[in-house]
């Protein structure tokens, strides 16, 4: 067991150290504030405080893990053997940076509590993040730092015990619009037809009529193909269905549609089905609970995982609402239009609520690839190169790569054959 001596054991300190040592490196861990206990310990040990006790493995601590609330922090990003890092420690420290404080800053989303301008959907912009501004958004730096620490500890301790997990690949399918034309009812179908005619979208008019006459399959109805692809390449996947009333930003098929309910049940026979929460439920806890309950009734099993519409996250309120609605897992942590690691890690972590100074009982599964971010890239080969680059980063630290695609984009063949490209990604990177 690894023993850590510190002058004060705080919720922040135990939270981030458990993420690094237990979640990433697979070590057993304990803490002490008693010098005698630390000196007596014969196994691997670290001092995390302001001054070393003797000549032990020492990391000089930044104040961040011993503070409470949010303070204005001035960060200075530097290079650590090719990896960006911050919170330098000085000469006597065995690591040049306090990776625990730096990791907490990123994973607890400290910067999202600081003053910033939200976009029209109330989202934190990637361009306001230190990772984007300093060019390391596409590196899972927390995991990289953890492995640098592991190498330093292995040099010092012969009896160091750790258990490295393997690389994992998960595909998240976002079904906010299950069908383009089908199952929408007579009124919505006619309105859509008139709008397409009025804007001279003649291809849509032809497709809409063909689908309505059962001469052609709805372009978004690609569930059989997706299930077949996941089975072929043995890919872990999770389908997130929106099951909500119609609104300005929620335009799915009616929750009363028998065919829509049958579709959800069909998919649930082959893959996990979770809730893509509606835009309207973002600030409405009772509506969120209702949507969760309604979906559970359809599939006749608990719905534990969530994904917020348009990847909207407002820390800490979003996670407090999800916990109150009894979700145990969330897949919203990532950026819609930028590839990379919003929380600096490719390892699942529990949410830390800074105002309450408590680790919350919900697991956050950060995604690093969103189809909208890929759609900005014009050439298929460049898309695959970008995916390969991120896969390589995650594989080097035995992390989990989560990709997020929508059935909507995969069914759109106007600009490129997205389904074929998706198949290539699965073929190359399945575990």
Short mmCIF file of C-alpha atoms in Angstrom, two decimals:
data_model
loop_
_atom_site.label_atom_id
_atom_site.label_comp_id
_atom_site.label_asym_id
_atom_site.label_seq_id
_atom_site.Cartn_x
_atom_site.Cartn_y
_atom_site.Cartn_z
CA UNK A 1 0.00 0.00 0.00
CA UNK A 2 1.17 3.53 -0.81
CA UNK A 3 1.07 5.91 2.18
CA UNK A 4 0.78 9.66 1.69
CA UNK A 5 1.79 12.06 4.44
CA UNK A 6 0.29 15.55 4.38
CA UNK A 7 -0.24 18.31 6.90
CA UNK A 8 -4.02 18.29 6.36
CA UNK A 9 -6.35 15.69 4.84
CA UNK A 10 -9.06 17.49 2.87
CA UNK A 11 -11.91 16.26 0.63
CA UNK A 12 -10.14 17.76 -2.41
CA UNK A 13 -6.90 15.97 -1.61
CA UNK A 14 -8.44 12.52 -1.08
CA UNK A 15 -10.66 12.98 -4.15
CA UNK A 16 -7.91 13.76 -6.66
CA UNK A 17 -5.36 11.35 -5.23
CA UNK A 18 -7.87 8.51 -5.41
CA UNK A 19 -8.54 9.41 -9.04
CA UNK A 20 -4.83 9.33 -9.91
CA UNK A 21 -3.63 6.42 -7.80
CA UNK A 22 -6.72 4.20 -7.69
CA UNK A 23 -8.67 4.97 -10.91
CA UNK A 24 -5.72 5.48 -13.26
CA UNK A 25 -2.80 3.54 -11.72
CA UNK A 26 -4.64 0.80 -9.82
CA UNK A 27 -2.86 1.28 -6.49
CA UNK A 28 -3.99 0.86 -2.91
CA UNK A 29 -3.74 4.09 -0.98
CA UNK A 30 -3.86 5.52 2.53
CA UNK A 31 -3.28 8.93 4.14
CA UNK A 32 -1.75 10.13 7.38
CA UNK A 33 -0.98 13.40 9.16
CA UNK A 34 1.18 11.64 11.80
CA UNK A 35 4.93 11.81 11.22
CA UNK A 36 5.63 8.71 13.38
CA UNK A 37 3.17 6.61 11.39
CA UNK A 38 4.74 7.78 8.14
CA UNK A 39 8.30 7.02 9.29
CA UNK A 40 7.27 3.54 10.56
CA UNK A 41 5.67 2.61 7.20
CA UNK A 42 8.00 0.23 5.34
CA UNK A 43 6.22 0.30 1.97
CA UNK A 44 6.17 2.98 -0.74
CA UNK A 45 5.38 6.46 0.63
CA UNK A 46 5.11 10.08 -0.48
CA UNK A 47 5.22 13.35 1.41
CA UNK A 48 2.80 15.93 0.02
CA UNK A 49 3.28 19.13 1.98
CA UNK A 50 5.46 22.27 2.03
CA UNK A 51 8.73 20.74 3.31
CA UNK A 52 10.20 17.22 3.18
CA UNK A 53 10.58 15.36 6.48
CA UNK A 54 13.84 13.62 5.57
CA UNK A 55 14.99 12.34 2.17
CA UNK A 56 11.71 10.62 1.23
CA UNK A 57 9.83 10.96 -2.08
CA UNK A 58 8.56 14.51 -1.78
CA UNK A 59 6.13 16.57 -3.86
CA UNK A 60 5.82 20.17 -2.75
CA UNK A 61 2.14 21.04 -2.41
CA UNK A 62 0.30 23.95 -3.94
CA UNK A 63 -2.37 25.55 -1.74
CA UNK A 64 -5.27 24.61 -4.06
CA UNK A 65 -6.12 21.29 -2.39
CA UNK A 66 -6.18 22.91 1.06
CA UNK A 67 -8.41 25.85 0.13
CA UNK A 68 -12.18 26.09 -0.02
CA UNK A 69 -14.41 27.75 -2.61
CA UNK A 70 -13.20 29.49 -5.75
CA UNK A 71 -10.30 31.91 -5.89
CA UNK A 72 -8.80 33.78 -8.81
CA UNK A 73 -5.79 31.69 -9.83
CA UNK A 74 -2.99 32.88 -12.08
CA UNK A 75 -1.66 29.94 -14.09
CA UNK A 76 1.71 29.73 -15.75
CA UNK A 77 1.89 26.85 -18.25
CA UNK A 78 5.33 25.30 -18.74
CA UNK A 79 6.82 22.29 -20.54
CA UNK A 80 7.55 19.05 -18.68
CA UNK A 81 9.51 16.79 -21.04
CA UNK A 82 7.13 17.50 -23.91
CA UNK A 83 3.92 17.68 -21.83
CA UNK A 84 2.37 20.96 -20.66
CA UNK A 85 1.92 21.35 -16.91
CA UNK A 86 1.40 24.05 -14.26
CA UNK A 87 1.82 24.73 -10.53
CA UNK A 88 5.63 24.41 -10.43
CA UNK A 89 7.11 23.03 -7.21
CA UNK A 90 10.74 24.17 -6.97
CA UNK A 91 14.07 22.31 -6.80
CA UNK A 92 13.61 20.11 -3.71
CA UNK A 93 10.48 18.40 -5.04
CA UNK A 94 10.84 15.03 -6.79
CA UNK A 95 8.32 16.21 -9.40
CA UNK A 96 8.74 19.65 -11.00
CA UNK A 97 4.96 20.28 -10.84
CA UNK A 98 2.17 19.66 -8.36
CA UNK A 99 0.22 17.30 -10.61
CA UNK A 100 -2.42 16.74 -7.91
CA UNK A 101 -3.45 20.40 -7.76
CA UNK A 102 -3.21 20.72 -11.56
CA UNK A 103 -5.34 17.59 -12.04
CA UNK A 104 -7.94 18.86 -9.56
CA UNK A 105 -8.12 22.19 -11.41
CA UNK A 106 -8.97 20.38 -14.66
CA UNK A 107 -11.17 17.51 -13.46
CA UNK A 108 -13.27 19.54 -10.98
CA UNK A 109 -13.76 22.06 -13.83
CA UNK A 110 -12.46 24.88 -11.63
CA UNK A 111 -12.24 27.25 -14.61
CA UNK A 112 -15.97 26.81 -15.34
CA UNK A 113 -16.77 28.42 -11.97
CA UNK A 114 -14.65 31.47 -12.83
CA UNK A 115 -16.31 34.41 -14.68
CA UNK A 116 -16.83 33.59 -18.37
CA UNK A 117 -19.26 34.37 -21.20
CA UNK A 118 -21.60 31.49 -22.03
CA UNK A 119 -22.85 30.80 -25.56
CA UNK A 120 -26.54 31.03 -26.60
CA UNK A 121 -27.22 27.60 -25.07
CA UNK A 122 -25.55 28.47 -21.76
CA UNK A 123 -22.40 26.45 -22.48
CA UNK A 124 -18.81 27.06 -21.46
CA UNK A 125 -16.77 27.76 -24.59
CA UNK A 126 -13.72 25.57 -25.27
CA UNK A 127 -11.89 28.74 -26.31
CA UNK A 128 -12.10 29.93 -22.68
CA UNK A 129 -10.32 26.82 -21.41
CA UNK A 130 -6.63 26.81 -20.51
CA UNK A 131 -6.27 23.55 -22.47
CA UNK A 132 -7.46 25.16 -25.72
CA UNK A 133 -5.57 28.41 -25.13
CA UNK A 134 -2.32 26.55 -24.46
CA UNK A 135 -2.63 23.89 -27.14
CA UNK A 136 -3.12 20.78 -25.02
CA UNK A 137 -6.85 20.14 -25.39
CA UNK A 138 -6.12 17.02 -27.43
CA UNK A 139 -3.89 15.50 -24.75
CA UNK A 140 -5.27 13.62 -21.71
CA UNK A 141 -2.72 15.44 -19.56
CA UNK A 142 -4.02 14.18 -16.19
CA UNK A 143 -3.41 10.58 -17.28
CA UNK A 144 -0.04 11.48 -18.84
CA UNK A 145 1.05 13.17 -15.57
CA UNK A 146 -0.09 10.09 -13.61
CA UNK A 147 2.13 7.83 -15.73
CA UNK A 148 5.09 10.20 -15.33
CA UNK A 149 4.58 9.95 -11.58
CA UNK A 150 4.41 6.15 -11.84
CA UNK A 151 7.77 6.02 -13.64
CA UNK A 152 9.36 8.21 -10.92
CA UNK A 153 7.90 6.00 -8.16
CA UNK A 154 9.09 2.79 -9.87
CA UNK A 155 12.66 4.15 -9.88
CA UNK A 156 12.42 4.82 -6.14
CA UNK A 157 10.44 1.79 -4.88
CA UNK A 158 11.19 -1.81 -5.92
CA UNK A 159 8.10 -3.16 -4.18
CA UNK A 160 5.62 -0.76 -5.80
CA UNK A 161 2.35 -2.54 -6.53
CA UNK A 162 0.04 -1.24 -9.27
CA UNK A 163 -2.47 -2.63 -11.75
CA UNK A 164 -2.72 -1.07 -15.19
CA UNK A 165 -6.09 -1.33 -16.91
CA UNK A 166 -6.43 -1.78 -20.68
CA UNK A 167 -7.50 0.60 -23.45
CA UNK A 168 -11.26 0.80 -23.97
CA UNK A 169 -13.41 2.17 -26.81
CA UNK A 170 -17.06 3.18 -26.36
CA UNK A 171 -19.46 4.55 -28.96
CA UNK A 172 -22.30 6.81 -27.81
CA UNK A 173 -25.24 7.14 -30.23
CA UNK A 174 -27.27 10.30 -29.69
CA UNK A 175 -30.86 9.87 -30.94
CA UNK A 176 -32.40 13.32 -30.54
CA UNK A 177 -34.33 12.88 -33.81
CA UNK A 178 -35.20 9.24 -34.44
CA UNK A 179 -36.70 9.80 -37.93
CA UNK A 180 -36.43 12.54 -40.52
CA UNK A 181 -39.90 12.11 -42.07
CA UNK A 182 -41.53 8.96 -40.72
CA UNK A 183 -43.72 8.59 -37.61
CA UNK A 184 -44.31 12.33 -37.32
CA UNK A 185 -48.09 12.39 -37.71
CA UNK A 186 -50.22 13.93 -40.46
CA UNK A 187 -50.10 17.56 -39.24
CA UNK A 188 -46.32 17.72 -38.70
CA UNK A 189 -45.80 15.87 -41.99
CA UNK A 190 -47.91 18.35 -43.96
CA UNK A 191 -46.29 21.37 -42.30
CA UNK A 192 -42.86 19.95 -43.14
CA UNK A 193 -43.88 19.31 -46.73
CA UNK A 194 -45.18 22.88 -47.16
CA UNK A 195 -42.01 24.34 -45.61
CA UNK A 196 -39.81 22.28 -47.96
CA UNK A 197 -41.89 23.40 -50.94
CA UNK A 198 -41.76 27.02 -49.80
CA UNK A 199 -37.97 26.96 -49.53
CA UNK A 200 -37.56 24.98 -52.80
CA UNK A 201 -35.94 21.99 -51.08
CA UNK A 202 -37.16 19.70 -53.84
CA UNK A 203 -34.95 16.74 -52.93
CA UNK A 204 -36.48 16.74 -49.44
CA UNK A 205 -39.97 16.93 -50.98
CA UNK A 206 -39.25 13.85 -53.13
CA UNK A 207 -37.66 11.96 -50.21
CA UNK A 208 -40.50 12.91 -47.85
CA UNK A 209 -43.15 11.59 -50.25
CA UNK A 210 -41.16 8.40 -50.99
CA UNK A 211 -40.81 7.66 -47.26
CA UNK A 212 -44.51 8.44 -46.71
CA UNK A 213 -45.48 5.95 -49.44
CA UNK A 214 -43.08 3.31 -48.02
CA UNK A 215 -41.06 3.41 -51.25
CA UNK A 216 -37.93 4.45 -49.40
CA UNK A 217 -36.47 3.96 -45.93
CA UNK A 218 -36.29 7.00 -43.66
CA UNK A 219 -32.69 8.33 -43.83
CA UNK A 220 -32.33 8.43 -40.02
CA UNK A 221 -33.63 4.87 -39.62
CA UNK A 222 -30.20 3.23 -39.45
CA UNK A 223 -30.55 1.29 -36.19
CA UNK A 224 -30.28 -2.21 -37.69
CA UNK A 225 -27.11 -1.18 -39.53
CA UNK A 226 -25.61 0.36 -36.39
CA UNK A 227 -26.39 -2.68 -34.24
CA UNK A 228 -24.90 -4.92 -36.93
CA UNK A 229 -21.72 -2.80 -37.10
CA UNK A 230 -21.26 -2.82 -33.33
CA UNK A 231 -21.73 -6.58 -33.25
CA UNK A 232 -19.34 -7.13 -36.18
CA UNK A 233 -16.50 -5.18 -34.55
CA UNK A 234 -17.42 -6.08 -30.95
CA UNK A 235 -17.80 -2.41 -29.98
CA UNK A 236 -19.31 -1.28 -26.69
CA UNK A 237 -22.11 1.17 -27.39
CA UNK A 238 -24.88 3.09 -25.66
CA UNK A 239 -27.95 4.54 -27.40
CA UNK A 240 -29.30 7.76 -25.88
CA UNK A 241 -32.91 8.35 -26.90
CA UNK A 242 -34.69 11.63 -26.40
CA UNK A 243 -38.18 10.88 -25.08
CA UNK A 244 -39.71 14.31 -24.62
CA UNK A 245 -42.48 16.65 -25.67
CA UNK A 246 -42.04 18.84 -28.76
CA UNK A 247 -40.41 22.26 -28.20
CA UNK A 248 -38.22 24.80 -30.00
CA UNK A 249 -35.08 22.69 -29.56
CA UNK A 250 -36.70 19.27 -29.08
CA UNK A 251 -38.18 18.01 -32.34
CA UNK A 252 -38.28 14.25 -31.94
CA UNK A 253 -41.17 11.94 -32.78
CA UNK A 254 -44.14 12.12 -30.39
CA UNK A 255 -43.76 10.06 -27.23
CA UNK A 256 -47.25 8.67 -27.99
CA UNK A 257 -46.08 7.06 -31.24
CA UNK A 258 -46.42 3.26 -31.03
CA UNK A 259 -43.74 2.83 -33.70
CA UNK A 260 -41.32 5.05 -31.81
CA UNK A 261 -41.86 3.06 -28.61
CA UNK A 262 -41.38 -0.19 -30.54
CA UNK A 263 -38.12 1.15 -31.98
CA UNK A 264 -36.75 1.94 -28.50
CA UNK A 265 -37.74 -1.53 -27.25
CA UNK A 266 -36.09 -3.11 -30.32
CA UNK A 267 -32.79 -1.26 -29.75
CA UNK A 268 -32.91 -2.06 -26.01
CA UNK A 269 -32.85 -5.77 -26.89
CA UNK A 270 -29.39 -5.34 -28.43
CA UNK A 271 -27.73 -2.44 -26.61
CA UNK A 272 -27.99 -0.30 -23.45
CA UNK A 273 -30.61 2.45 -23.83
CA UNK A 274 -30.19 5.69 -21.88
CA UNK A 275 -31.81 9.13 -21.72
CA UNK A 276 -30.90 12.00 -24.00
CA UNK A 277 -32.46 14.67 -21.78
CA UNK A 278 -34.48 17.34 -23.55
CA UNK A 279 -33.41 20.97 -23.87
CA UNK A 280 -36.41 21.95 -21.74
CA UNK A 281 -35.36 19.68 -18.86
CA UNK A 282 -31.99 21.44 -18.43
CA UNK A 283 -33.34 23.67 -15.66
CA UNK A 284 -36.48 21.69 -14.84
CA UNK A 285 -35.78 18.84 -12.41
CA UNK A 286 -39.35 17.54 -12.38
CA UNK A 287 -39.40 17.32 -16.18
CA UNK A 288 -36.05 15.49 -16.12
CA UNK A 289 -37.47 12.96 -13.64
CA UNK A 290 -40.58 12.56 -15.80
CA UNK A 291 -38.58 11.88 -18.97
CA UNK A 292 -36.44 9.32 -17.13
CA UNK A 293 -39.54 7.59 -15.70
CA UNK A 294 -41.31 7.50 -19.07
CA UNK A 295 -38.30 5.91 -20.79
CA UNK A 296 -37.97 3.36 -17.98
CA UNK A 297 -41.59 2.36 -18.55
CA UNK A 298 -40.90 1.70 -22.23
CA UNK A 299 -37.82 -0.49 -21.78
CA UNK A 300 -38.99 -1.95 -18.44
CA UNK A 301 -35.64 -1.48 -16.70
CA UNK A 302 -33.79 1.33 -14.86
CA UNK A 303 -32.28 4.18 -16.89
CA UNK A 304 -29.07 5.13 -15.09
CA UNK A 305 -27.16 7.11 -17.73
CA UNK A 306 -27.87 10.60 -19.08
CA UNK A 307 -26.70 12.92 -21.80
CA UNK A 308 -27.77 16.56 -21.90
CA UNK A 309 -29.12 18.15 -25.08
CA UNK A 310 -26.41 20.03 -27.03
CA UNK A 311 -23.90 18.86 -24.36
CA UNK A 312 -25.04 21.58 -21.99
CA UNK A 313 -23.29 21.45 -18.63
CA UNK A 314 -23.64 24.13 -15.97
CA UNK A 315 -21.43 23.14 -13.02
CA UNK A 316 -22.45 22.24 -10.41
CA UNK A 317 -26.23 22.59 -11.05
CA UNK A 318 -26.45 20.10 -13.92
CA UNK A 319 -24.89 17.31 -11.86
CA UNK A 320 -26.94 18.16 -8.78
CA UNK A 321 -30.10 17.81 -10.89
CA UNK A 322 -28.93 14.52 -12.38
CA UNK A 323 -28.21 13.14 -8.91
CA UNK A 324 -31.62 14.30 -7.67
CA UNK A 325 -33.18 12.47 -10.64
CA UNK A 326 -31.24 9.36 -9.56
CA UNK A 327 -28.85 9.08 -12.49
CA UNK A 328 -25.57 7.32 -11.67
CA UNK A 329 -23.65 8.08 -14.88
CA UNK A 330 -23.40 11.01 -17.31
CA UNK A 331 -21.89 11.28 -20.80
CA UNK A 332 -22.08 15.05 -21.39
CA UNK A 333 -18.51 16.07 -20.47
CA UNK A 334 -16.93 17.14 -23.73
CA UNK A 335 -17.09 19.82 -26.41
CA UNK A 336 -19.47 19.65 -29.37
CA UNK A 337 -17.30 21.53 -31.86
CA UNK A 338 -13.77 20.78 -30.61
CA UNK A 339 -11.99 17.44 -30.35
CA UNK A 340 -10.23 16.72 -27.10
CA UNK A 341 -10.45 16.27 -23.36
CA UNK A 342 -12.58 18.92 -21.67
CA UNK A 343 -11.65 17.69 -18.17
CA UNK A 344 -8.07 16.78 -19.13
CA UNK A 345 -8.62 13.06 -18.59
CA UNK A 346 -9.72 9.96 -20.52
CA UNK A 347 -10.62 8.10 -17.32
CA UNK A 348 -14.11 8.05 -15.80
CA UNK A 349 -14.30 10.16 -12.64
CA UNK A 350 -16.81 11.12 -9.98
CA UNK A 351 -18.03 14.71 -10.04
CA UNK A 352 -16.57 17.01 -7.37
CA UNK A 353 -18.93 19.77 -6.22
CA UNK A 354 -16.64 22.69 -5.30
CA UNK A 355 -19.23 24.92 -3.53
CA UNK A 356 -20.22 21.97 -1.30
CA UNK A 357 -16.64 20.58 -1.16
CA UNK A 358 -17.88 17.04 -1.65
CA UNK A 359 -17.41 14.16 -4.09
CA UNK A 360 -20.83 13.54 -5.62
CA UNK A 361 -22.23 10.04 -6.34
CA UNK A 362 -22.34 10.39 -10.12
CA UNK A 363 -19.73 9.09 -12.55
CA UNK A 364 -18.69 11.38 -15.39
CA UNK A 365 -17.66 9.63 -18.63
CA UNK A 366 -15.75 12.22 -20.68
CA UNK A 367 -16.00 11.96 -24.48
CA UNK A 368 -13.24 13.28 -26.72
CA UNK A 369 -14.70 12.92 -30.23
CA UNK A 370 -18.00 14.45 -31.34
CA UNK A 371 -19.32 14.06 -34.87
CA UNK A 372 -19.98 17.80 -35.21
CA UNK A 373 -16.29 18.49 -34.53
CA UNK A 374 -15.35 15.93 -37.19
CA UNK A 375 -17.85 17.41 -39.67
CA UNK A 376 -15.78 20.63 -39.79
CA UNK A 377 -13.01 18.57 -41.45
CA UNK A 378 -13.46 18.39 -45.22
CA UNK A 379 -11.50 15.24 -46.15
CA UNK A 380 -12.33 11.73 -44.94
CA UNK A 381 -8.66 10.78 -44.62
CA UNK A 382 -8.02 13.81 -42.38
CA UNK A 383 -10.99 12.77 -40.21
CA UNK A 384 -9.43 9.31 -39.79
CA UNK A 385 -6.01 10.87 -39.06
CA UNK A 386 -7.51 13.02 -36.30
CA UNK A 387 -9.26 10.01 -34.76
CA UNK A 388 -6.04 7.96 -34.94
CA UNK A 389 -4.15 10.75 -33.22
CA UNK A 390 -6.58 10.81 -30.28
CA UNK A 391 -6.72 7.01 -30.09
CA UNK A 392 -2.92 6.94 -29.88
CA UNK A 393 -2.96 9.46 -27.01
CA UNK A 394 -5.54 7.41 -25.09
CA UNK A 395 -3.85 4.06 -25.76
CA UNK A 396 -0.55 5.37 -24.38
CA UNK A 397 -2.22 5.88 -21.00
CA UNK A 398 -4.56 2.85 -21.14
CA UNK A 399 -7.60 5.13 -21.02
CA UNK A 400 -11.11 5.04 -22.46
CA UNK A 401 -11.89 6.72 -25.76
CA UNK A 402 -15.55 7.73 -26.06
CA UNK A 403 -16.86 8.83 -29.45
CA UNK A 404 -20.25 10.48 -29.88
CA UNK A 405 -22.26 10.22 -33.11
CA UNK A 406 -25.89 10.97 -33.91
CA UNK A 407 -28.11 8.76 -36.06
CA UNK A 408 -29.05 12.02 -37.77
CA UNK A 409 -25.54 12.76 -39.08
CA UNK A 410 -24.93 9.08 -39.88
CA UNK A 411 -28.10 9.08 -42.00
CA UNK A 412 -27.11 12.22 -43.90
CA UNK A 413 -25.40 11.29 -47.15
CA UNK A 414 -25.63 14.71 -48.83
CA UNK A 415 -22.03 15.78 -48.20
CA UNK A 416 -20.27 12.50 -47.38
CA UNK A 417 -21.06 8.90 -46.51
CA UNK A 418 -20.86 9.24 -42.74
CA UNK A 419 -21.99 5.68 -42.06
CA UNK A 420 -19.12 4.31 -44.12
CA UNK A 421 -16.68 6.60 -42.29
CA UNK A 422 -18.10 5.54 -38.94
CA UNK A 423 -17.62 1.91 -39.94
CA UNK A 424 -13.96 2.65 -40.76
CA UNK A 425 -13.44 4.21 -37.32
CA UNK A 426 -14.95 1.16 -35.60
CA UNK A 427 -12.98 -1.24 -37.77
CA UNK A 428 -9.67 0.43 -36.90
CA UNK A 429 -10.15 1.02 -33.19
CA UNK A 430 -12.44 -1.59 -31.67
CA UNK A 431 -10.92 -3.41 -28.67
#
